[in-house]
Short mmCIF file of N, CA and C in Angstrom, two decimals:
data_model
loop_
_atom_site.label_atom_id
_atom_site.label_comp_id
_atom_site.label_asym_id
_atom_site.label_seq_id
_atom_site.Cartn_x
_atom_site.Cartn_y
_atom_site.Cartn_z
N MET A 1 -12.40 -3.43 7.73
CA MET A 1 -11.36 -3.98 7.75
C MET A 1 -10.17 -3.45 8.51
N GLU A 2 -9.78 -3.63 9.42
CA GLU A 2 -8.76 -3.11 10.42
C GLU A 2 -7.77 -4.00 10.95
N ILE A 3 -6.30 -3.57 10.67
CA ILE A 3 -5.25 -4.20 11.46
C ILE A 3 -4.58 -3.10 12.43
N GLN A 4 -4.62 -3.60 13.59
CA GLN A 4 -4.00 -2.44 14.53
C GLN A 4 -2.95 -2.84 15.54
N THR A 5 -2.01 -2.13 15.91
CA THR A 5 -1.06 -2.60 17.06
C THR A 5 -0.71 -1.05 17.60
N LYS A 6 0.02 -1.31 18.67
CA LYS A 6 0.50 0.12 19.13
C LYS A 6 1.41 0.85 18.08
N ASP A 7 1.95 0.21 17.49
CA ASP A 7 2.68 0.84 16.21
C ASP A 7 2.39 1.40 15.07
N TYR A 8 1.62 0.61 14.60
CA TYR A 8 1.10 0.74 13.17
C TYR A 8 -0.69 0.76 13.14
N SER A 9 -1.54 0.75 12.24
CA SER A 9 -2.62 0.46 11.76
C SER A 9 -2.82 0.58 10.35
N VAL A 10 -3.63 -0.36 9.76
CA VAL A 10 -4.14 -0.67 8.45
C VAL A 10 -5.44 -0.68 8.69
N GLN A 11 -6.29 0.64 7.89
CA GLN A 11 -7.54 0.18 7.97
C GLN A 11 -8.31 0.57 6.56
N TYR A 12 -9.08 -0.38 6.39
CA TYR A 12 -9.94 0.09 4.87
C TYR A 12 -11.29 0.44 4.85
N ASP A 13 -11.21 1.26 4.22
CA ASP A 13 -12.83 2.32 4.31
C ASP A 13 -13.16 2.07 3.00
N ALA A 14 -14.41 1.13 2.79
CA ALA A 14 -15.25 0.69 1.64
C ALA A 14 -15.74 1.65 1.02
N THR A 15 -16.18 3.00 1.75
CA THR A 15 -17.05 3.82 0.81
C THR A 15 -15.91 4.62 0.22
N THR A 16 -14.59 4.70 0.46
CA THR A 16 -14.05 5.44 -0.61
C THR A 16 -12.82 4.53 -0.99
N ALA A 17 -12.96 3.16 -1.03
CA ALA A 17 -12.06 2.13 -1.69
C ALA A 17 -10.54 2.58 -1.12
N THR A 18 -10.52 3.01 -0.06
CA THR A 18 -8.92 3.34 0.70
C THR A 18 -8.41 2.53 1.72
N VAL A 19 -7.30 2.09 1.46
CA VAL A 19 -6.60 1.54 2.69
C VAL A 19 -5.47 2.45 3.24
N HIS A 20 -5.93 2.87 4.51
CA HIS A 20 -5.36 4.12 5.30
C HIS A 20 -3.98 3.10 5.95
N PHE A 21 -2.81 3.45 5.82
CA PHE A 21 -1.53 3.16 6.49
C PHE A 21 -1.16 4.07 7.49
N GLN A 22 -1.10 3.83 8.92
CA GLN A 22 -0.41 4.87 9.67
C GLN A 22 0.88 4.05 10.70
N GLY A 23 1.72 5.14 10.80
CA GLY A 23 2.53 4.73 12.28
C GLY A 23 3.95 4.09 11.57
N LEU A 24 4.55 3.22 11.87
CA LEU A 24 5.74 2.51 11.88
C LEU A 24 5.38 1.33 11.52
N LEU A 25 5.85 0.67 10.28
CA LEU A 25 5.47 -0.61 9.90
C LEU A 25 7.04 -1.24 9.67
N LEU A 26 7.50 -1.71 10.92
CA LEU A 26 8.90 -2.36 10.74
C LEU A 26 9.04 -3.88 11.16
N LEU A 27 7.76 -4.52 10.64
CA LEU A 27 7.77 -6.04 10.62
C LEU A 27 8.75 -6.69 10.31
N ASN A 28 9.10 -8.01 10.87
CA ASN A 28 10.10 -9.04 10.30
C ASN A 28 9.77 -9.87 9.36
N GLY A 29 10.19 -9.92 7.88
CA GLY A 29 9.79 -11.13 7.05
C GLY A 29 8.22 -10.89 6.44
N THR A 30 8.09 -11.64 5.55
CA THR A 30 6.71 -11.96 4.97
C THR A 30 5.68 -12.63 5.84
N GLU A 31 6.09 -13.31 6.84
CA GLU A 31 5.35 -13.86 7.58
C GLU A 31 4.22 -12.93 8.93
N GLU A 32 5.16 -12.10 8.79
CA GLU A 32 4.52 -10.84 9.89
C GLU A 32 3.57 -10.04 9.22
N TYR A 33 4.11 -9.87 7.95
CA TYR A 33 3.12 -8.88 6.94
C TYR A 33 2.06 -9.73 6.57
N ALA A 34 1.68 -10.80 6.73
CA ALA A 34 0.69 -11.81 6.00
C ALA A 34 -0.56 -11.09 6.06
N PRO A 35 -0.83 -10.85 7.40
CA PRO A 35 -2.31 -9.99 7.89
C PRO A 35 -2.36 -9.00 6.46
N ILE A 36 -1.56 -8.24 6.24
CA ILE A 36 -1.71 -6.95 5.31
C ILE A 36 -1.86 -7.48 3.99
N THR A 37 -1.11 -8.35 3.60
CA THR A 37 -1.16 -8.95 2.39
C THR A 37 -2.48 -9.63 2.32
N GLN A 38 -2.89 -10.38 2.93
CA GLN A 38 -4.02 -10.83 2.94
C GLN A 38 -5.24 -9.81 2.54
N LEU A 39 -5.25 -8.90 3.40
CA LEU A 39 -6.49 -7.75 3.31
C LEU A 39 -6.18 -7.08 2.02
N LEU A 40 -4.99 -6.80 1.39
CA LEU A 40 -4.74 -6.25 0.15
C LEU A 40 -5.09 -7.23 -0.96
N ASN A 41 -4.76 -8.62 -1.01
CA ASN A 41 -5.26 -9.59 -2.03
C ASN A 41 -6.77 -9.54 -2.01
N GLN A 42 -7.49 -9.78 -0.86
CA GLN A 42 -8.54 -9.70 -0.64
C GLN A 42 -9.59 -8.43 -1.67
N LEU A 43 -8.85 -7.40 -1.54
CA LEU A 43 -9.51 -6.24 -2.16
C LEU A 43 -9.43 -5.87 -3.50
N ILE A 44 -8.23 -6.76 -3.93
CA ILE A 44 -7.95 -6.56 -5.38
C ILE A 44 -8.53 -7.88 -6.19
N GLU A 45 -9.07 -9.01 -5.30
CA GLU A 45 -9.78 -9.91 -5.67
C GLU A 45 -11.25 -9.45 -5.89
N GLN A 46 -11.59 -8.49 -5.18
CA GLN A 46 -12.97 -8.06 -5.22
C GLN A 46 -13.24 -7.10 -6.79
N GLN A 47 -12.47 -7.07 -7.44
CA GLN A 47 -12.38 -6.24 -8.66
C GLN A 47 -12.96 -5.08 -8.32
N LEU A 48 -12.35 -4.23 -7.50
CA LEU A 48 -13.03 -2.84 -7.53
C LEU A 48 -12.49 -2.35 -9.05
N SER A 49 -12.94 -1.02 -8.95
CA SER A 49 -12.56 -0.13 -10.51
C SER A 49 -11.37 0.53 -10.03
N ILE A 50 -11.13 1.16 -8.75
CA ILE A 50 -10.38 1.85 -8.25
C ILE A 50 -9.86 1.55 -6.79
N LEU A 51 -8.55 1.37 -6.55
CA LEU A 51 -8.33 1.10 -5.08
C LEU A 51 -6.79 2.00 -4.68
N THR A 52 -7.35 2.98 -3.54
CA THR A 52 -6.27 3.89 -2.95
C THR A 52 -5.47 3.37 -1.82
N LEU A 53 -4.37 3.25 -1.89
CA LEU A 53 -3.53 3.22 -0.64
C LEU A 53 -2.85 4.23 -0.32
N ASN A 54 -3.62 4.97 0.97
CA ASN A 54 -2.92 5.95 1.49
C ASN A 54 -1.84 5.96 2.53
N LEU A 55 -0.74 6.14 2.40
CA LEU A 55 0.47 6.07 2.87
C LEU A 55 1.16 7.45 3.62
N GLN A 56 0.19 8.19 3.62
CA GLN A 56 0.60 9.81 3.93
C GLN A 56 0.98 9.73 5.50
N GLN A 57 0.58 9.26 6.31
CA GLN A 57 0.63 9.21 7.82
C GLN A 57 1.46 7.58 7.97
N LEU A 58 2.24 7.15 6.97
CA LEU A 58 3.07 6.30 7.33
C LEU A 58 4.73 6.67 7.61
N ARG A 59 5.14 6.68 8.42
CA ARG A 59 6.28 7.42 8.89
C ARG A 59 7.38 6.17 8.43
N MET A 60 7.30 5.36 8.47
CA MET A 60 8.63 4.36 8.08
C MET A 60 7.82 2.84 7.65
N LEU A 61 8.78 2.05 6.89
CA LEU A 61 8.65 1.07 6.18
C LEU A 61 9.74 0.62 5.78
N ASN A 62 9.91 -0.52 6.51
CA ASN A 62 11.28 -1.46 6.17
C ASN A 62 11.38 -2.20 4.68
N SER A 63 12.59 -2.50 4.43
CA SER A 63 12.61 -3.61 3.13
C SER A 63 11.56 -4.46 2.88
N SER A 64 11.49 -5.12 4.24
CA SER A 64 10.22 -6.18 3.95
C SER A 64 8.60 -5.75 3.82
N GLY A 65 8.79 -4.36 4.19
CA GLY A 65 7.22 -3.71 4.15
C GLY A 65 7.27 -3.65 2.68
N PHE A 66 8.44 -3.06 2.29
CA PHE A 66 8.22 -2.37 0.96
C PHE A 66 8.26 -3.54 -0.38
N GLN A 67 9.10 -4.65 0.14
CA GLN A 67 8.70 -5.93 -0.58
C GLN A 67 7.28 -6.25 -0.72
N MET A 68 6.65 -6.24 0.07
CA MET A 68 5.09 -6.59 0.29
C MET A 68 4.36 -5.78 -0.53
N LEU A 69 4.43 -4.24 -0.48
CA LEU A 69 3.91 -3.67 -1.49
C LEU A 69 4.22 -3.70 -2.93
N SER A 70 5.43 -4.23 -3.01
CA SER A 70 5.84 -4.55 -4.49
C SER A 70 5.03 -5.68 -5.23
N LYS A 71 4.98 -6.83 -4.13
CA LYS A 71 4.15 -8.10 -4.26
C LYS A 71 2.99 -7.49 -4.49
N PHE A 72 2.36 -6.86 -4.10
CA PHE A 72 1.04 -6.59 -4.00
C PHE A 72 0.81 -5.66 -5.57
N VAL A 73 1.55 -5.01 -5.85
CA VAL A 73 1.49 -4.26 -7.34
C VAL A 73 1.85 -5.08 -8.51
N MET A 74 2.74 -5.91 -8.37
CA MET A 74 2.75 -7.17 -9.17
C MET A 74 1.74 -8.13 -9.41
N LYS A 75 1.07 -8.35 -8.06
CA LYS A 75 -0.42 -9.22 -8.24
C LYS A 75 -1.59 -8.21 -9.11
N ALA A 76 -1.55 -6.94 -8.61
CA ALA A 76 -2.40 -6.21 -8.93
C ALA A 76 -2.31 -5.83 -10.67
N ARG A 77 -1.13 -6.04 -11.27
CA ARG A 77 -1.53 -5.93 -12.78
C ARG A 77 -1.98 -7.02 -13.47
N GLN A 78 -2.27 -8.23 -12.86
CA GLN A 78 -3.01 -9.52 -13.32
C GLN A 78 -4.77 -8.85 -13.69
N TYR A 79 -4.94 -7.77 -12.60
CA TYR A 79 -6.47 -7.33 -12.81
C TYR A 79 -6.64 -6.31 -13.60
N GLU A 80 -6.74 -6.19 -14.91
CA GLU A 80 -6.66 -5.36 -16.12
C GLU A 80 -7.48 -4.07 -15.63
N ASP A 81 -8.77 -4.42 -15.27
CA ASP A 81 -9.73 -3.19 -14.81
C ASP A 81 -9.48 -2.56 -13.61
N ILE A 82 -8.43 -2.65 -13.07
CA ILE A 82 -8.15 -2.12 -11.51
C ILE A 82 -7.05 -1.02 -11.80
N GLN A 83 -7.66 0.10 -11.26
CA GLN A 83 -6.76 1.24 -11.12
C GLN A 83 -6.18 1.37 -9.91
N ILE A 84 -4.84 1.36 -9.36
CA ILE A 84 -4.03 1.68 -8.27
C ILE A 84 -3.72 2.98 -8.01
N LEU A 85 -4.05 3.48 -7.01
CA LEU A 85 -3.71 5.12 -6.74
C LEU A 85 -2.83 5.26 -5.17
N ILE A 86 -1.82 5.38 -5.39
CA ILE A 86 -0.96 5.62 -4.24
C ILE A 86 -0.72 6.73 -3.75
N ARG A 87 -1.20 7.35 -2.62
CA ARG A 87 -1.11 8.52 -2.42
C ARG A 87 0.28 8.77 -0.88
N GLY A 88 1.09 9.44 -1.17
CA GLY A 88 2.19 9.67 -0.34
C GLY A 88 2.40 10.91 0.38
N ASN A 89 3.45 10.98 1.17
CA ASN A 89 3.80 12.37 1.63
C ASN A 89 5.13 12.89 1.16
N GLN A 90 5.23 14.09 0.34
CA GLN A 90 6.47 14.49 0.04
C GLN A 90 7.58 14.48 1.23
N ASN A 91 6.94 14.75 2.28
CA ASN A 91 7.59 15.28 3.53
C ASN A 91 8.32 13.96 3.95
N ILE A 92 8.23 12.80 3.67
CA ILE A 92 8.85 11.79 4.27
C ILE A 92 9.62 11.09 3.27
N SER A 93 10.91 10.91 3.59
CA SER A 93 12.17 11.01 2.67
C SER A 93 11.81 9.29 2.10
N TRP A 94 11.52 8.41 2.89
CA TRP A 94 11.40 7.20 2.10
C TRP A 94 10.48 7.09 1.01
N GLN A 95 9.36 7.96 1.50
CA GLN A 95 8.32 7.98 0.14
C GLN A 95 8.78 8.45 -1.12
N THR A 96 9.48 9.58 -0.91
CA THR A 96 9.89 10.40 -1.79
C THR A 96 10.99 9.74 -2.94
N ARG A 97 11.52 8.95 -2.22
CA ARG A 97 12.87 8.03 -2.88
C ARG A 97 12.37 6.71 -3.47
N SER A 98 11.53 5.98 -2.93
CA SER A 98 10.72 4.48 -3.09
C SER A 98 9.54 4.63 -4.05
N LEU A 99 8.57 5.40 -3.59
CA LEU A 99 7.40 5.01 -3.97
C LEU A 99 7.30 5.06 -5.69
N GLN A 100 8.26 5.62 -6.27
CA GLN A 100 8.13 5.74 -7.57
C GLN A 100 8.72 4.61 -8.25
N ASN A 101 9.56 4.00 -7.69
CA ASN A 101 9.99 2.66 -8.01
C ASN A 101 8.64 1.67 -8.31
N LEU A 102 7.83 1.82 -7.79
CA LEU A 102 6.68 1.13 -7.84
C LEU A 102 6.13 1.08 -9.43
N GLN A 103 6.40 2.19 -10.03
CA GLN A 103 5.78 2.62 -11.29
C GLN A 103 6.65 1.43 -12.50
N ARG A 104 7.72 1.07 -12.17
CA ARG A 104 8.49 0.35 -12.80
C ARG A 104 7.66 -1.19 -13.01
N LEU A 105 6.98 -1.30 -11.55
CA LEU A 105 6.51 -2.79 -11.70
C LEU A 105 4.73 -2.87 -12.48
N MET A 106 4.24 -1.58 -12.34
CA MET A 106 3.04 -1.27 -13.14
C MET A 106 2.91 0.19 -13.42
N PRO A 107 3.42 0.16 -14.72
CA PRO A 107 3.15 1.59 -15.35
C PRO A 107 2.05 2.51 -15.15
N ALA A 108 1.09 1.79 -15.09
CA ALA A 108 -0.43 2.52 -14.97
C ALA A 108 -0.60 3.13 -13.73
N ILE A 109 0.16 2.46 -12.65
CA ILE A 109 -0.10 3.00 -11.42
C ILE A 109 0.30 4.29 -11.31
N GLN A 110 -0.84 5.13 -10.12
CA GLN A 110 -0.69 6.61 -10.20
C GLN A 110 -0.24 6.72 -8.71
N ILE A 111 0.86 7.72 -8.86
CA ILE A 111 1.33 8.01 -7.38
C ILE A 111 1.26 9.51 -7.14
N GLU A 112 0.88 10.15 -6.14
CA GLU A 112 0.57 11.13 -5.81
C GLU A 112 1.45 11.53 -4.45
N LEU A 113 2.50 12.46 -4.29
CA LEU A 113 3.06 12.99 -2.86
C LEU A 113 2.44 14.09 -2.87
N ILE A 114 1.67 14.09 -1.76
CA ILE A 114 1.17 15.36 -1.20
C ILE A 114 1.76 16.03 0.01
N ASP A 115 1.91 17.27 -0.21
CA ASP A 115 2.69 18.22 1.20
C ASP A 115 1.58 17.83 2.36
#
């Protein structure tokens, strides 16, 4: 599964159960984020044991995008058997400031900030 534009791409790798986000995600509102939301929701409904969101190459994410991620995490809480791992880049400032806030929504979420 893949969503791609000139500014960003979101790709799901089924062999590793990883969603790779790349580029600049600066969409306007929930309507424009709907394809990504649908992809993420489909994946958690498959009842995978683990799902990784790799954000290491996502340079920018606006507030609408972070809201989309937050809603996804809140939905994932309903699935007790799924483990969510978020891989970020410690050299991207929005990730070091914001990703830890997702643990408030789902304490079991694992967040790795990698160099």
